[in-house]
Amino acid sequence: MSTLQPEVPTKAIRALRLRLQTVKKYLEPLLSKPLTETYTKLPLAERCEFEILLSYALNTLYYIYLRTQGSDPQSHDVMTELARIQDYIMKIKVLRGEGPKRKNQLLYMRLCLLMIIDSHTQGRQ
């Protein structure tokens, strides 16, 4: 009797491994020293972008992990986080002038920063 083994999609595994190595290559310079050292040297606007970058990267990696474990990430809380982070990305694009224009740009920038600060203080309570 022969046992049936699941077919391993080697091409997909190779592609995933290559993409993860690319992500690692981009994150290594950021993670090679303490985050506080990098973070404190940045101006406020770049701090927000840095936090969003790390949040997006970590949540995306967790999404990939869920997929590799056979879970459905669409029904997981990681999707809510990714949507929230993408909303922040759009707000930053607006502030840079890359997204849809807002009438009162300064007020919008303050609102964006307050929301980011608020999201971080909620997790520490």
PDB file of C-alpha atoms in Angstrom:
ATOM      1  CA  MET A   1       0.000   0.000   0.000  1.00  0.00           C
ATOM      2  CA  SER A   2       1.198   3.469  -0.777  1.00  0.00           C
ATOM      3  CA  THR A   3       0.375   6.457   1.339  1.00  0.00           C
ATOM      4  CA  LEU A   4      -0.947   9.536  -0.342  1.00  0.00           C
ATOM      5  CA  GLN A   5       1.125  12.616   0.284  1.00  0.00           C
ATOM      6  CA  PRO A   6      -0.240  16.055  -0.348  1.00  0.00           C
ATOM      7  CA  GLU A   7       1.203  17.643  -3.442  1.00  0.00           C
ATOM      8  CA  VAL A   8       3.609  20.376  -2.448  1.00  0.00           C
ATOM      9  CA  PRO A   9       3.298  23.434  -4.669  1.00  0.00           C
ATOM     10  CA  THR A  10       7.038  24.028  -4.933  1.00  0.00           C
ATOM     11  CA  LYS A  11       6.717  26.999  -7.275  1.00  0.00           C
ATOM     12  CA  ALA A  12       4.443  28.831  -4.811  1.00  0.00           C
ATOM     13  CA  ILE A  13       6.743  27.994  -1.901  1.00  0.00           C
ATOM     14  CA  ARG A  14       9.750  29.308  -3.794  1.00  0.00           C
ATOM     15  CA  ALA A  15       7.904  32.523  -4.653  1.00  0.00           C
ATOM     16  CA  LEU A  16       6.824  32.990  -1.019  1.00  0.00           C
ATOM     17  CA  ARG A  17      10.348  32.372   0.238  1.00  0.00           C
ATOM     18  CA  LEU A  18      11.742  34.912  -2.249  1.00  0.00           C
ATOM     19  CA  ARG A  19       9.198  37.554  -1.201  1.00  0.00           C
ATOM     20  CA  LEU A  20       9.860  36.963   2.489  1.00  0.00           C
ATOM     21  CA  GLN A  21      13.595  37.349   1.876  1.00  0.00           C
ATOM     22  CA  THR A  22      12.886  40.669   0.155  1.00  0.00           C
ATOM     23  CA  VAL A  23      10.828  41.853   3.132  1.00  0.00           C
ATOM     24  CA  LYS A  24      13.602  40.745   5.482  1.00  0.00           C
ATOM     25  CA  LYS A  25      16.172  42.662   3.415  1.00  0.00           C
ATOM     26  CA  TYR A  26      14.153  45.884   3.776  1.00  0.00           C
ATOM     27  CA  LEU A  27      13.370  45.429   7.472  1.00  0.00           C
ATOM     28  CA  GLU A  28      16.879  44.419   8.589  1.00  0.00           C
ATOM     29  CA  PRO A  29      18.326  47.961   8.530  1.00  0.00           C
ATOM     30  CA  LEU A  30      15.379  49.163  10.613  1.00  0.00           C
ATOM     31  CA  LEU A  31      15.549  46.301  13.094  1.00  0.00           C
ATOM     32  CA  SER A  32      19.352  46.018  13.339  1.00  0.00           C
ATOM     33  CA  LYS A  33      19.449  48.587  16.150  1.00  0.00           C
ATOM     34  CA  PRO A  34      16.976  49.369  18.914  1.00  0.00           C
ATOM     35  CA  LEU A  35      13.756  50.869  17.575  1.00  0.00           C
ATOM     36  CA  THR A  36      13.887  53.682  20.120  1.00  0.00           C
ATOM     37  CA  GLU A  37      17.229  54.776  18.687  1.00  0.00           C
ATOM     38  CA  THR A  38      15.775  55.028  15.189  1.00  0.00           C
ATOM     39  CA  TYR A  39      12.422  56.381  16.335  1.00  0.00           C
ATOM     40  CA  THR A  40      13.703  59.261  18.491  1.00  0.00           C
ATOM     41  CA  LYS A  41      15.831  60.661  15.656  1.00  0.00           C
ATOM     42  CA  LEU A  42      12.846  61.067  13.327  1.00  0.00           C
ATOM     43  CA  PRO A  43      10.649  64.164  12.999  1.00  0.00           C
ATOM     44  CA  LEU A  44       7.013  63.727  14.069  1.00  0.00           C
ATOM     45  CA  ALA A  45       5.621  63.127  10.569  1.00  0.00           C
ATOM     46  CA  GLU A  46       8.270  60.490   9.842  1.00  0.00           C
ATOM     47  CA  ARG A  47       7.602  58.848  13.210  1.00  0.00           C
ATOM     48  CA  CYS A  48       3.998  58.348  12.145  1.00  0.00           C
ATOM     49  CA  GLU A  49       5.106  56.876   8.832  1.00  0.00           C
ATOM     50  CA  PHE A  50       7.618  54.628  10.630  1.00  0.00           C
ATOM     51  CA  GLU A  51       4.946  53.289  12.978  1.00  0.00           C
ATOM     52  CA  ILE A  52       2.583  52.664  10.089  1.00  0.00           C
ATOM     53  CA  LEU A  53       5.333  50.898   8.117  1.00  0.00           C
ATOM     54  CA  LEU A  54       6.114  48.558  11.007  1.00  0.00           C
ATOM     55  CA  SER A  55       2.443  47.927  11.767  1.00  0.00           C
ATOM     56  CA  TYR A  56       1.683  47.139   8.146  1.00  0.00           C
ATOM     57  CA  ALA A  57       4.718  44.872   7.792  1.00  0.00           C
ATOM     58  CA  LEU A  58       3.973  42.910  10.970  1.00  0.00           C
ATOM     59  CA  ASN A  59       0.272  42.501  10.232  1.00  0.00           C
ATOM     60  CA  THR A  60       0.986  41.463   6.656  1.00  0.00           C
ATOM     61  CA  LEU A  61       3.498  38.874   7.851  1.00  0.00           C
ATOM     62  CA  TYR A  62       0.926  37.560  10.323  1.00  0.00           C
ATOM     63  CA  TYR A  63      -1.625  37.395   7.483  1.00  0.00           C
ATOM     64  CA  ILE A  64       0.859  35.317   5.481  1.00  0.00           C
ATOM     65  CA  TYR A  65       1.490  33.096   8.502  1.00  0.00           C
ATOM     66  CA  LEU A  66      -2.245  32.446   8.873  1.00  0.00           C
ATOM     67  CA  ARG A  67      -2.456  31.507   5.197  1.00  0.00           C
ATOM     68  CA  THR A  68       0.469  29.083   5.500  1.00  0.00           C
ATOM     69  CA  GLN A  69      -1.253  27.409   8.453  1.00  0.00           C
ATOM     70  CA  GLY A  70      -4.433  26.848   6.451  1.00  0.00           C
ATOM     71  CA  SER A  71      -6.461  29.450   8.351  1.00  0.00           C
ATOM     72  CA  ASP A  72      -8.762  31.934   6.681  1.00  0.00           C
ATOM     73  CA  PRO A  73      -7.278  35.369   7.439  1.00  0.00           C
ATOM     74  CA  GLN A  74     -10.392  37.060   6.020  1.00  0.00           C
ATOM     75  CA  SER A  75     -12.300  36.076   9.167  1.00  0.00           C
ATOM     76  CA  HIS A  76      -9.437  36.993  11.521  1.00  0.00           C
ATOM     77  CA  ASP A  77      -8.875  40.277  13.392  1.00  0.00           C
ATOM     78  CA  VAL A  78      -5.743  40.871  11.324  1.00  0.00           C
ATOM     79  CA  MET A  79      -7.997  42.034   8.463  1.00  0.00           C
ATOM     80  CA  THR A  80      -9.488  44.752  10.680  1.00  0.00           C
ATOM     81  CA  GLU A  81      -6.001  45.913  11.588  1.00  0.00           C
ATOM     82  CA  LEU A  82      -4.845  45.919   7.970  1.00  0.00           C
ATOM     83  CA  ALA A  83      -7.889  47.980   6.961  1.00  0.00           C
ATOM     84  CA  ARG A  84      -7.208  50.449   9.788  1.00  0.00           C
ATOM     85  CA  ILE A  85      -3.550  50.751   8.777  1.00  0.00           C
ATOM     86  CA  GLN A  86      -4.478  51.241   5.120  1.00  0.00           C
ATOM     87  CA  ASP A  87      -6.769  54.064   6.225  1.00  0.00           C
ATOM     88  CA  TYR A  88      -3.786  55.721   7.932  1.00  0.00           C
ATOM     89  CA  ILE A  89      -1.702  55.223   4.794  1.00  0.00           C
ATOM     90  CA  MET A  90      -4.354  57.065   2.769  1.00  0.00           C
ATOM     91  CA  LYS A  91      -4.366  59.903   5.311  1.00  0.00           C
ATOM     92  CA  ILE A  92      -0.615  60.264   5.020  1.00  0.00           C
ATOM     93  CA  LYS A  93      -0.889  60.302   1.233  1.00  0.00           C
ATOM     94  CA  VAL A  94      -3.410  63.128   1.535  1.00  0.00           C
ATOM     95  CA  LEU A  95      -1.018  65.042   3.777  1.00  0.00           C
ATOM     96  CA  ARG A  96       1.742  64.603   1.219  1.00  0.00           C
ATOM     97  CA  GLY A  97      -0.531  65.792  -1.549  1.00  0.00           C
ATOM     98  CA  GLU A  98      -0.642  62.362  -3.198  1.00  0.00           C
ATOM     99  CA  GLY A  99      -4.247  61.552  -2.327  1.00  0.00           C
ATOM    100  CA  PRO A 100      -7.572  63.357  -2.618  1.00  0.00           C
ATOM    101  CA  LYS A 101      -7.313  67.022  -1.611  1.00  0.00           C
ATOM    102  CA  ARG A 102      -8.813  68.324   1.620  1.00  0.00           C
ATOM    103  CA  LYS A 103     -10.049  71.896   2.135  1.00  0.00           C
ATOM    104  CA  ASN A 104      -8.408  72.422   5.497  1.00  0.00           C
ATOM    105  CA  GLN A 105      -5.111  70.562   5.301  1.00  0.00           C
ATOM    106  CA  LEU A 106      -3.763  71.689   8.700  1.00  0.00           C
ATOM    107  CA  LEU A 107      -6.908  70.618  10.542  1.00  0.00           C
ATOM    108  CA  TYR A 108      -6.819  67.287   8.743  1.00  0.00           C
ATOM    109  CA  MET A 109      -3.163  66.777   9.666  1.00  0.00           C
ATOM    110  CA  ARG A 110      -3.937  67.426  13.344  1.00  0.00           C
ATOM    111  CA  LEU A 111      -6.828  64.977  13.226  1.00  0.00           C
ATOM    112  CA  CYS A 112      -4.613  62.311  11.660  1.00  0.00           C
ATOM    113  CA  LEU A 113      -1.909  62.728  14.295  1.00  0.00           C
ATOM    114  CA  LEU A 114      -4.456  62.684  17.126  1.00  0.00           C
ATOM    115  CA  MET A 115      -5.951  59.446  15.805  1.00  0.00           C
ATOM    116  CA  ILE A 116      -2.521  57.821  15.619  1.00  0.00           C
ATOM    117  CA  ILE A 117      -1.657  58.956  19.137  1.00  0.00           C
ATOM    118  CA  ASP A 118      -5.062  57.792  20.377  1.00  0.00           C
ATOM    119  CA  SER A 119      -4.610  54.354  18.817  1.00  0.00           C
ATOM    120  CA  HIS A 120      -1.297  53.946  20.635  1.00  0.00           C
ATOM    121  CA  THR A 121      -2.588  55.097  23.998  1.00  0.00           C
ATOM    122  CA  GLN A 122      -5.548  52.703  23.848  1.00  0.00           C
ATOM    123  CA  GLY A 123      -3.222  49.721  23.794  1.00  0.00           C
ATOM    124  CA  ARG A 124      -1.296  50.949  26.844  1.00  0.00           C
ATOM    125  CA  GLN A 125      -4.278  51.375  29.146  1.00  0.00           C
TER     126      GLN A 125
END
